[in-house]
Tab-separated table of C-alpha atoms and ligand atoms in Angstrom:
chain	number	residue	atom	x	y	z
A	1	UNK	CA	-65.270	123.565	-64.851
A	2	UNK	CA	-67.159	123.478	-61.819
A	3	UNK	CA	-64.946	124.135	-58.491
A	4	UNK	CA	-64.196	121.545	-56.284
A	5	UNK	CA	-63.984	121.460	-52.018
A	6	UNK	CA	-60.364	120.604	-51.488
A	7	UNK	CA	-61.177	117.592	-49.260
A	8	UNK	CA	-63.629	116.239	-51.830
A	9	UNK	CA	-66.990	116.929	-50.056
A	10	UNK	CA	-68.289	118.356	-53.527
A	11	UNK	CA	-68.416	114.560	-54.532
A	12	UNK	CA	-70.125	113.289	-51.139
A	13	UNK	CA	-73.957	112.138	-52.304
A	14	UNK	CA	-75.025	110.115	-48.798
A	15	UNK	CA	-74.816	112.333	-46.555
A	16	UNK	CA	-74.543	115.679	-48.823
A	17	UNK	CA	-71.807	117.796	-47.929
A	18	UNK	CA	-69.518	114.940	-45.720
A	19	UNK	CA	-66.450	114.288	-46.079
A	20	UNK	CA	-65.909	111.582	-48.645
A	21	UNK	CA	-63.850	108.773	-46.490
A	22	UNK	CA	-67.227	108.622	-44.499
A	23	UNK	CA	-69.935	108.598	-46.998
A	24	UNK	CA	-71.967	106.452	-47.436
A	25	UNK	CA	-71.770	106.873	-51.417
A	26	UNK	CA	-69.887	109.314	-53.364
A	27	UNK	CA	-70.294	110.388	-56.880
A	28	UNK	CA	-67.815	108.987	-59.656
A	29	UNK	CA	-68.706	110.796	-62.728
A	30	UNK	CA	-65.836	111.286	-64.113
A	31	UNK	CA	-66.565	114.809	-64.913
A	32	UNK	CA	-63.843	116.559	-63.516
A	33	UNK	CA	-63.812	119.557	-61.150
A	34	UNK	CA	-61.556	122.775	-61.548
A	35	UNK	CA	-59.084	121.117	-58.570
A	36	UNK	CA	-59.325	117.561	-59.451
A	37	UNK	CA	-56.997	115.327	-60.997
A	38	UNK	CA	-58.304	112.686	-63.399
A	39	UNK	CA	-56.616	109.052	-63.509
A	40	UNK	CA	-56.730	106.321	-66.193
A	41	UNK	CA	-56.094	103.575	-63.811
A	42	UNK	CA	-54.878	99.884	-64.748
A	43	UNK	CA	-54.272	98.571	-61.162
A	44	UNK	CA	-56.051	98.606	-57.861
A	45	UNK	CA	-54.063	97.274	-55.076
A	46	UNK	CA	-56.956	96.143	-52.422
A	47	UNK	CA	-56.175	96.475	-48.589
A	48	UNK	CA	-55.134	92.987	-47.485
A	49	UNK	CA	-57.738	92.728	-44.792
A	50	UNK	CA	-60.194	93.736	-47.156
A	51	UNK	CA	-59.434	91.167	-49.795
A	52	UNK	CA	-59.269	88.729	-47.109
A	53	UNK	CA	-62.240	89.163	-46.127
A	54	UNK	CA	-64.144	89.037	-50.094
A	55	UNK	CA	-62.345	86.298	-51.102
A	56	UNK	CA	-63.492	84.316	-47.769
A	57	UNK	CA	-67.095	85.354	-48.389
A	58	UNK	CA	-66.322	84.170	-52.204
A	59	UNK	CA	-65.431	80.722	-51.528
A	60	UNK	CA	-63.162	80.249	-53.988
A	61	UNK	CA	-65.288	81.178	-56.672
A	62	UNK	CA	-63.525	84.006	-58.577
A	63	UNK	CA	-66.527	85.121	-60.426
A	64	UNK	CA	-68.198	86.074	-56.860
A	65	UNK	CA	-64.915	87.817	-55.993
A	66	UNK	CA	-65.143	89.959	-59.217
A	67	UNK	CA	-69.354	90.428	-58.675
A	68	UNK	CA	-68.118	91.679	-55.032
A	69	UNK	CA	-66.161	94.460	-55.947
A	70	UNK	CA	-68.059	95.182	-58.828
A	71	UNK	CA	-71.432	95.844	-56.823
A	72	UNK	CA	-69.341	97.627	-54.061
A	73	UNK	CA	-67.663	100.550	-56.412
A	74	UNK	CA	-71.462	100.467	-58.390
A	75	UNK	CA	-73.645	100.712	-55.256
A	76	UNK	CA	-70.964	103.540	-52.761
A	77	UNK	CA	-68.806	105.240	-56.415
A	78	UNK	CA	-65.320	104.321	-54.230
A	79	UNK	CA	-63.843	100.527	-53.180
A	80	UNK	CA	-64.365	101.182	-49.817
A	81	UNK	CA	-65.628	97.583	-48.326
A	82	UNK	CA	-68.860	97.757	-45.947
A	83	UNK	CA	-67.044	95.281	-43.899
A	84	UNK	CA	-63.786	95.821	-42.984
A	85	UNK	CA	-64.120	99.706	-43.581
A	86	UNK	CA	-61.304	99.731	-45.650
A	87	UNK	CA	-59.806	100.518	-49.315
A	88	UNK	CA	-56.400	100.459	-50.912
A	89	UNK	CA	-54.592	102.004	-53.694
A	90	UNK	CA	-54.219	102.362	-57.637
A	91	UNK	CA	-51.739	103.302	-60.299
A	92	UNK	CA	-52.808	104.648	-63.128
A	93	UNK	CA	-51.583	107.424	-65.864
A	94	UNK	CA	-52.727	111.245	-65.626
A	95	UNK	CA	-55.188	111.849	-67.991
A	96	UNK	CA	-56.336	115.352	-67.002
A	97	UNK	CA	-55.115	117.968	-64.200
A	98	UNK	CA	-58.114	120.459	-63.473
A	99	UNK	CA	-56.713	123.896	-63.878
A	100	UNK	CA	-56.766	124.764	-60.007
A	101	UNK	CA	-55.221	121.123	-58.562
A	102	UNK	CA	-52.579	121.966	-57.076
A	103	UNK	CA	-49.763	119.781	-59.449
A	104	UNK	CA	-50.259	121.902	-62.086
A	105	UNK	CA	-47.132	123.671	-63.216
A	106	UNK	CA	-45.557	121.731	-60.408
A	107	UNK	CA	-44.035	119.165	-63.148
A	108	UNK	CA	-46.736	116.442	-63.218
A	109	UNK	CA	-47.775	116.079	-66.449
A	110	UNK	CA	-50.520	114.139	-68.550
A	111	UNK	CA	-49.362	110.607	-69.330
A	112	UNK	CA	-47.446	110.088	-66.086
A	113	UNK	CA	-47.541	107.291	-64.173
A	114	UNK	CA	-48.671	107.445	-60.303
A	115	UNK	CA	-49.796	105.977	-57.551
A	116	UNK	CA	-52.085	107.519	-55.164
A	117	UNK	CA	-51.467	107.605	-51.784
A	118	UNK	CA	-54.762	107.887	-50.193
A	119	UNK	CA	-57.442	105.056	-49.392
A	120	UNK	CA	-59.631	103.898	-52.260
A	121	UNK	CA	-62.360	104.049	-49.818
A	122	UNK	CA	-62.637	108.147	-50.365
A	123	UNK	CA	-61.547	108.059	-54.180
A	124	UNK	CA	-64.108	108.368	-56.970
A	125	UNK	CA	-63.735	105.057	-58.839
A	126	UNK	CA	-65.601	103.738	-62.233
A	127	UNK	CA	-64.672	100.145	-63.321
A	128	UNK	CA	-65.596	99.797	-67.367
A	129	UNK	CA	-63.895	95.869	-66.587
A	130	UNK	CA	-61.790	94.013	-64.664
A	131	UNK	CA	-59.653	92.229	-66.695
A	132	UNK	CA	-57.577	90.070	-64.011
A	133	UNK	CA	-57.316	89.249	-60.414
A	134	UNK	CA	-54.242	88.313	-58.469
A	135	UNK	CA	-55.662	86.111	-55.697
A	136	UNK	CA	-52.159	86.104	-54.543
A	137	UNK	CA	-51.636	89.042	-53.807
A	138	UNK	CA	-55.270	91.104	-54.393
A	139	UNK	CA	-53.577	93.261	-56.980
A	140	UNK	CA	-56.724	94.000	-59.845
A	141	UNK	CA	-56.009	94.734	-63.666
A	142	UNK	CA	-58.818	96.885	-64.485
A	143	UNK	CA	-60.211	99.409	-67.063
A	144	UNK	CA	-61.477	102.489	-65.449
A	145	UNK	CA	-61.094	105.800	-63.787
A	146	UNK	CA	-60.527	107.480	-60.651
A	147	UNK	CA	-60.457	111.153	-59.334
A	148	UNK	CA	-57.802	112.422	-56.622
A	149	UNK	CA	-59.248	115.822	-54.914
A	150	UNK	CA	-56.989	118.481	-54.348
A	151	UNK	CA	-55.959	117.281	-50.718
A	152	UNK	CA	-55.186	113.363	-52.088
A	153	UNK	CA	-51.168	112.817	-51.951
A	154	UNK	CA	-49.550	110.292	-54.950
A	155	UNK	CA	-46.458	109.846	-56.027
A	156	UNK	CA	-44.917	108.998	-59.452
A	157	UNK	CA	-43.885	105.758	-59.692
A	158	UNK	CA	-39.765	105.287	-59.595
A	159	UNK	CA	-38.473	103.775	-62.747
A	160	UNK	CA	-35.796	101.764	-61.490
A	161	UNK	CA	-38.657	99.163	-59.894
A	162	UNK	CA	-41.182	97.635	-61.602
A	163	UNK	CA	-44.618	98.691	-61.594
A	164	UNK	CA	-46.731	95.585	-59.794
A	165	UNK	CA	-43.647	95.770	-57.068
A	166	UNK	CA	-43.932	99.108	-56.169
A	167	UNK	CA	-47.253	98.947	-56.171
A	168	UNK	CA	-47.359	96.774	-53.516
A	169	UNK	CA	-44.748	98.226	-51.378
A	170	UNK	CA	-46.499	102.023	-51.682
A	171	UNK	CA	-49.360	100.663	-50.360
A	172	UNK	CA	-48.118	99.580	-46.766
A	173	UNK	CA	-45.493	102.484	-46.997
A	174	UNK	CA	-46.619	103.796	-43.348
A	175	UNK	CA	-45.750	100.279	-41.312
A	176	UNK	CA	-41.974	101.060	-42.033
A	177	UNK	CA	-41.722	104.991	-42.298
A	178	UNK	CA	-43.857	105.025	-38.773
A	179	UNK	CA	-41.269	101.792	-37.489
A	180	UNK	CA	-38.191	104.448	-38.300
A	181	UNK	CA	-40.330	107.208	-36.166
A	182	UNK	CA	-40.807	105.127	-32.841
A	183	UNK	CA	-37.925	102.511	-32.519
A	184	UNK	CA	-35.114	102.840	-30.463
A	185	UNK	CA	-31.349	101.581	-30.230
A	186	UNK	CA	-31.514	98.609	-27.858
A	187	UNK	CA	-35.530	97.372	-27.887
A	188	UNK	CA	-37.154	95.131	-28.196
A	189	UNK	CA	-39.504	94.905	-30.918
A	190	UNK	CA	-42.606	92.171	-31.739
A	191	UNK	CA	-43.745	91.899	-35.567
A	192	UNK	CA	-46.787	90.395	-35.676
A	193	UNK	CA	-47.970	89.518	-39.222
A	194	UNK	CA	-44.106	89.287	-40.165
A	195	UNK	CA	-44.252	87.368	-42.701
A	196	UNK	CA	-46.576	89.765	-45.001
A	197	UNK	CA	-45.839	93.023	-47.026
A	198	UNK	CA	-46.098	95.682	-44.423
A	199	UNK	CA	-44.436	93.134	-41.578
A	200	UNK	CA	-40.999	92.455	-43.729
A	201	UNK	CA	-40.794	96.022	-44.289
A	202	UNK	CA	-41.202	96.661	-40.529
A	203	UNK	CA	-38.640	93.937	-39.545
A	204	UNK	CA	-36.281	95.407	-41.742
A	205	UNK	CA	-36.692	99.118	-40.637
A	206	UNK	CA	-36.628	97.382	-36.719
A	207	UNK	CA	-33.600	95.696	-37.276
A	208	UNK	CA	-31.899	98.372	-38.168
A	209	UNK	CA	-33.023	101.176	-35.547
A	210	UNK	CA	-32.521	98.675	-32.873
A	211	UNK	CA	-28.821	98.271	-33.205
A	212	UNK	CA	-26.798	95.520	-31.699
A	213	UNK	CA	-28.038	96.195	-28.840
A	214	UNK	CA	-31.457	95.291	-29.604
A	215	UNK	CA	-33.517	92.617	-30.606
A	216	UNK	CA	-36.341	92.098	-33.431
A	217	UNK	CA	-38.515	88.918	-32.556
A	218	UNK	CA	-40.811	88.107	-35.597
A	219	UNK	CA	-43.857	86.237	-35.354
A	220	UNK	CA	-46.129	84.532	-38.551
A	221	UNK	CA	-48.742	81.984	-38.519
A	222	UNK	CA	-47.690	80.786	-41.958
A	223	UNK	CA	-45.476	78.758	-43.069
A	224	UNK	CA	-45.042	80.468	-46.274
A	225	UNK	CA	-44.304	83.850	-44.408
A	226	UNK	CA	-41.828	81.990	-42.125
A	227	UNK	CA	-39.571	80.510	-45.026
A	228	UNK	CA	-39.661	84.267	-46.302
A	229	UNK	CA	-38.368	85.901	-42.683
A	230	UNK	CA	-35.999	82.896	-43.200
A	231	UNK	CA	-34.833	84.151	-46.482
A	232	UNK	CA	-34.222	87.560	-45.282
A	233	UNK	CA	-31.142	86.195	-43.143
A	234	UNK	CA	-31.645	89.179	-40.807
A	235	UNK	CA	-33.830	88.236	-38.093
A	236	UNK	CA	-32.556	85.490	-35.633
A	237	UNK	CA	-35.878	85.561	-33.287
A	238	UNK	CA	-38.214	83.492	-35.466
A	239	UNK	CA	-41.619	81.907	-34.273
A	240	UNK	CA	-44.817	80.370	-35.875
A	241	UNK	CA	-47.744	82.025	-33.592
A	242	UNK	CA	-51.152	82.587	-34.254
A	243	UNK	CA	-51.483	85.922	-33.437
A	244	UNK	CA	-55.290	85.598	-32.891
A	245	UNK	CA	-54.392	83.145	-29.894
A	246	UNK	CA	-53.307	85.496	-27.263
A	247	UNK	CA	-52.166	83.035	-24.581
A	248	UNK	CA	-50.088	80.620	-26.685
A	249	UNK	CA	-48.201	84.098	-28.143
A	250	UNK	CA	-47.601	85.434	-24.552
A	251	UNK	CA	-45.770	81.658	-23.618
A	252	UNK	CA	-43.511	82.653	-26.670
A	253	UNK	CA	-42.588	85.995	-26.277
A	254	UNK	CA	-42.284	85.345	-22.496
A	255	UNK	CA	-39.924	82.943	-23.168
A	256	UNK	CA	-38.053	84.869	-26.246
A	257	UNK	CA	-37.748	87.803	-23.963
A	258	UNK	CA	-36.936	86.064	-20.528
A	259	UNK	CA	-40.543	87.351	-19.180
A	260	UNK	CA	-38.892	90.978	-20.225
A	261	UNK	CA	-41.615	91.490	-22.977
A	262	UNK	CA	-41.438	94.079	-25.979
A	263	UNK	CA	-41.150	97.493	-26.004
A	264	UNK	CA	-42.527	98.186	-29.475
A	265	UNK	CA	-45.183	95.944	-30.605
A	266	UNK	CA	-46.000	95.999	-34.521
A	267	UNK	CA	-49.096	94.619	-35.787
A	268	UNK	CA	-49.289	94.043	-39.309
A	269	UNK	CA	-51.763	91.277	-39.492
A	270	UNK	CA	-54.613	90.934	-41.389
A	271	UNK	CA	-57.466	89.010	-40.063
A	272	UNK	CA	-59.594	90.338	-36.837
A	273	UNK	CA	-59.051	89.683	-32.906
A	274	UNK	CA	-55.579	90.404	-32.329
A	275	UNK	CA	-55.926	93.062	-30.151
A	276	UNK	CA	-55.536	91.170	-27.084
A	277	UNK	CA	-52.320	89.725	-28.356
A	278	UNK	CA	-50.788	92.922	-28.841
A	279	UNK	CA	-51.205	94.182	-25.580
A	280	UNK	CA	-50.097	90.992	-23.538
A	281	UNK	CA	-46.921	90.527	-25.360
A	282	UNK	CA	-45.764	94.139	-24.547
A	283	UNK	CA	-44.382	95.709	-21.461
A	284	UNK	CA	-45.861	98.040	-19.168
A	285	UNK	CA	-44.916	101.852	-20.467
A	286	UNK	CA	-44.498	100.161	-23.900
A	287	UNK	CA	-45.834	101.278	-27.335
A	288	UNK	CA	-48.166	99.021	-29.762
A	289	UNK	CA	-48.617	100.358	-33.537
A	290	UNK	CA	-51.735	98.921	-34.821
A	291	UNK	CA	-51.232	99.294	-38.745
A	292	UNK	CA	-53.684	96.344	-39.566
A	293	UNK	CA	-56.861	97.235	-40.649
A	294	UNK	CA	-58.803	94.617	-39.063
A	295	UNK	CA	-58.299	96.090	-35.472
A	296	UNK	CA	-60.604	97.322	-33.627
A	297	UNK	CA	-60.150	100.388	-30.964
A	298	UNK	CA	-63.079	99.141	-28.871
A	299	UNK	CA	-61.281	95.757	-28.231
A	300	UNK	CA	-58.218	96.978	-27.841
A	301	UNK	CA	-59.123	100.113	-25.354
A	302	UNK	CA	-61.551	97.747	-23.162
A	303	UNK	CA	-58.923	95.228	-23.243
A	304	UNK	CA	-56.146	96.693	-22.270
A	305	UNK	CA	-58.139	98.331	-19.610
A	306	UNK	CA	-59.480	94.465	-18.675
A	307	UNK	CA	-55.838	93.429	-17.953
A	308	UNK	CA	-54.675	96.713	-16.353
A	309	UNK	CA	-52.184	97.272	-19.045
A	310	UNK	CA	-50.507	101.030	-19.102
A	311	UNK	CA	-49.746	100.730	-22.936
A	312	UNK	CA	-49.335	103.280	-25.266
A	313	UNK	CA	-51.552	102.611	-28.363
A	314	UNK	CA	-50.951	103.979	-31.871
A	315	UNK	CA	-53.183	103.725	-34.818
A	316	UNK	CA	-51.707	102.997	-37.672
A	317	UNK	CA	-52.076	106.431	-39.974
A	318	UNK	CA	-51.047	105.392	-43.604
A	319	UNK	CA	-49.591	108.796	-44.021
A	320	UNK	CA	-46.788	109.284	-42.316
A	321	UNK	CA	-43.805	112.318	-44.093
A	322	UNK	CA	-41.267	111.095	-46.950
A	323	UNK	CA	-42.966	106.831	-45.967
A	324	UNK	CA	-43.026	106.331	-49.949
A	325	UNK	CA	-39.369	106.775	-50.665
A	326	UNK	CA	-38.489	105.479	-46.991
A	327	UNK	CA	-40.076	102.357	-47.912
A	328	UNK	CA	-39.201	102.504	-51.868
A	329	UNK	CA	-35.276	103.121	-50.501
A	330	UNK	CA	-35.511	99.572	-48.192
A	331	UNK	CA	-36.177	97.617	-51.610
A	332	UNK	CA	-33.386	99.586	-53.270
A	333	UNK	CA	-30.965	98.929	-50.385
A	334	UNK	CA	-32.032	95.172	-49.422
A	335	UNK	CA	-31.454	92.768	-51.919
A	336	UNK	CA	-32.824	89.984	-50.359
A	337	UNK	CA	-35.838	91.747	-49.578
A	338	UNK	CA	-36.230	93.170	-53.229
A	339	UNK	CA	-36.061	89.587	-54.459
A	340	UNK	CA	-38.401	88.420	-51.973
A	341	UNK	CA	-41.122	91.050	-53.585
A	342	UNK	CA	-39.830	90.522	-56.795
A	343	UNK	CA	-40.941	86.675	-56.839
A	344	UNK	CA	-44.597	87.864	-55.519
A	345	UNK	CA	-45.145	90.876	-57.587
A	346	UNK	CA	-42.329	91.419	-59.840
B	1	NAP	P1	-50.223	90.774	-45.949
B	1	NAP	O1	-49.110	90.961	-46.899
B	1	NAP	O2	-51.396	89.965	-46.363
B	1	NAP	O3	-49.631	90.235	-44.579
B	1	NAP	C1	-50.418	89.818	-43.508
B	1	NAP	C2	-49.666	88.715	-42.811
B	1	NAP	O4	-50.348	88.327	-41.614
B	1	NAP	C3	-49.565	87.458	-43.699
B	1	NAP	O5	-48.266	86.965	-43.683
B	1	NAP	C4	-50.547	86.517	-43.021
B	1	NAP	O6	-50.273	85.139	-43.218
B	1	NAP	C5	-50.329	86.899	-41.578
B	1	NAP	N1	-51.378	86.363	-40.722
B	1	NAP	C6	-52.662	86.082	-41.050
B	1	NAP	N2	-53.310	85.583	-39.989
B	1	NAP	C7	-52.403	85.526	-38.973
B	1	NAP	C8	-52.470	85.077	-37.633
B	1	NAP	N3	-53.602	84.621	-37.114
B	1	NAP	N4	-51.341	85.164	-36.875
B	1	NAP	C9	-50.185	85.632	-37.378
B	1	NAP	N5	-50.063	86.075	-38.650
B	1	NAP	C10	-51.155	86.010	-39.437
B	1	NAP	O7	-50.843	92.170	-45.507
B	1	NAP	P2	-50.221	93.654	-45.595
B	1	NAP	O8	-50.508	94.218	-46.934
B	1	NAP	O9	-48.869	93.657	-45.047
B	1	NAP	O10	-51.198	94.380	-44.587
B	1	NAP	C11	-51.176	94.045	-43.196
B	1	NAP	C12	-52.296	94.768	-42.470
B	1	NAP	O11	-52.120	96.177	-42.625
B	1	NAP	C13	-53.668	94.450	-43.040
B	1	NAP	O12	-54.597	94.421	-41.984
B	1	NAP	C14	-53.953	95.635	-43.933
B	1	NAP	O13	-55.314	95.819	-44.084
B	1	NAP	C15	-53.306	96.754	-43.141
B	1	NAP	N6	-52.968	97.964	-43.886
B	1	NAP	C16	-52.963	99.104	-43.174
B	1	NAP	C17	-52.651	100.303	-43.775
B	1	NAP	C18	-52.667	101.550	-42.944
B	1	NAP	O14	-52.634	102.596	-43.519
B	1	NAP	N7	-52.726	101.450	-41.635
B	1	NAP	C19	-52.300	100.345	-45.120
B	1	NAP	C20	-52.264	99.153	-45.839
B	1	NAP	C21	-52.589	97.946	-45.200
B	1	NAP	P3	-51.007	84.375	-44.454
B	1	NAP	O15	-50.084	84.580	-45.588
B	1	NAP	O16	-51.111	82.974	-43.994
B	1	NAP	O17	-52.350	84.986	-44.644
């Protein structure tokens, strides 16, 4: 077996030697390296911006949809979308561990089921077919294969969930394991995008650092997401906003908050030009977590510069220590949550 870099750059064809996230194009043979891990995958869990964005472009025409990420995996070896820069996740079963990755003898074995943890816009990925598309929920049945590099983090999937449902949860695992990390007892807390996968999971984790004391204020343009804050019975501060419109939002948090504003802003949105939101609706000396993927750093830096705004700004890292079974243990421990993701992806 040839030897592998740890962080993939082996595999990096435009530019040679980069780091694979990066590249322009990788290479997906799925010849494996002495420190690679080989994966027979059967589901691809696209990034919701990213889906959001192919299916708009598709029209409603599925078979473009399909064509889309077909030519996109054949023309750059990963799903990594030109557009919104961003990936996803799979689960698949090991097929092969190369002799010098760094699971082996560590109890994974062949045939286990996993989910990777890193973006699909750095993993080598070779689609043979797709055999299904959940425009629901942009969860894709497919035949293929996919390498993990030495430095690539997964998990096995838990057996007490189903597979579709964890899926789905593993892949926004950061938005509540990073809400645990900066909320307080007795904030205030904005979820923008509530409504969605990574924003429930958020409330939830909100709710409970803020205490009694505290207050969670959840905000969702749709009026699907709404009924399912509704459903969760644990957030009293509910509002339809449109978290694109940045004046409208500020009238309602104002008036949620008594002009106090949040401390903690989450945004878990997936469509572009929220930035400016964000940053109104929070207090001076107060921190915003960007976990969508469709923000941008320029808009937000400029703009909170353009409104003389001393905010704290975090980008939303997708890794964050022990997120899979934090956010694995809030479906376990909420029922009405569990059910909620159960209807979706169960
Ligand atoms: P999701 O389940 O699709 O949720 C997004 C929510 O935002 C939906 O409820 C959506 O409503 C709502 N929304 C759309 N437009 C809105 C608007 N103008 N105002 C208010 N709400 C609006 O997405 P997700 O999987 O939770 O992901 C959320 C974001 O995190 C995405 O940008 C995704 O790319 C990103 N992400 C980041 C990481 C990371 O590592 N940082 C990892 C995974 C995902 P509709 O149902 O009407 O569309």
């Amino acid at each position: 077996m040839n030897k592998g870099h740890r962080y993939g750059i082996h595999r990096s064809i435009e530019p040679k030697d980069s780091l694979p996230q990066p590249a322009w194009k990788i290479d997906n043979c799925m010849k494996l390296y002495d420190n690679e891990l080989l994966i027979d995958v059967e589901v691809l869990n696209i990034d919701s911006a990213s889906f959001h964005q192919m299916k708009g472009e598709a029209k409603g025409d599925s078979r473009k949809l399909k064509e889309t990420i077909l030519e996109i995996v054949q023309s750059r070896g990963k799903l990594h979308n030109p557009v919104t820069g961003s990936g996803g996740m799979l689960i698949g079963k090991v097929e092969k561990i190369g002799e010098k990755h760094p699971a082996n003898g560590q109890g994974l074995r062949v045939g286990d089921k996993v989910a990777t943890l890193v973006s699909l816009s750095l993993t080598p990925l070779r689609i043979e077919e797709i055999t299904k598309i959940n425009e629901e929920t942009g969860q894709v049945f497919i035949k293929g294969k996919a390498i993990l590099f030495a430095s690539g983090i997964y998990t096995k999937l838990p057996n007490d969930l189903e597979r579709n449902l964890a899926l789905a949860v593993l892949d926004v695992a950061g938005a509540p394991a990073q809400t645990e990390r900066m909320v307080q007892e007795g904030q205030t807390v904005v979820v923008l995008g509530a409504g969605g996968k990574s924003g429930l999971l958020a409330l939830y984790q909100a709710k409970k650092q803020v205490g009694p004391t505290g207050k969670v204020i959840a905000l969702e343009y749709s009026q699907t997401g709404l009924d399912n804050i509704r459903k969760l019975k644990l957030i009293d501060d509910i509002y339809q906003a449109d978290a694109a419109d940045p004046i409208q939002t500020l009238k309602i948090v104002e008036t949620a908050t008594s002009g106090a504003l949040a401390h903690i802003t989450i945004n878990c949105v997936n469509v572009a030009n929220t930035e400016m939101t964000s940053i109104l609706i929070t207090k001076d000396g107060g921190k915003i977590y960007f976990f969508s993927m469709a923000t941008s750093f320029t808009k937000a830096a400029l703009g909170a510069e353009g409104v003389g705004k001393d905010v704290e700004m975090i980008i939303g890292n997708g890794y964050t220590k022990d997120h899979a079974d934090i956010a694995l243990n809030i479906i376990r421990e909420s029922q009405p949550l569990r059910s909620l993701f159960e209807e979706k992806y169960g």
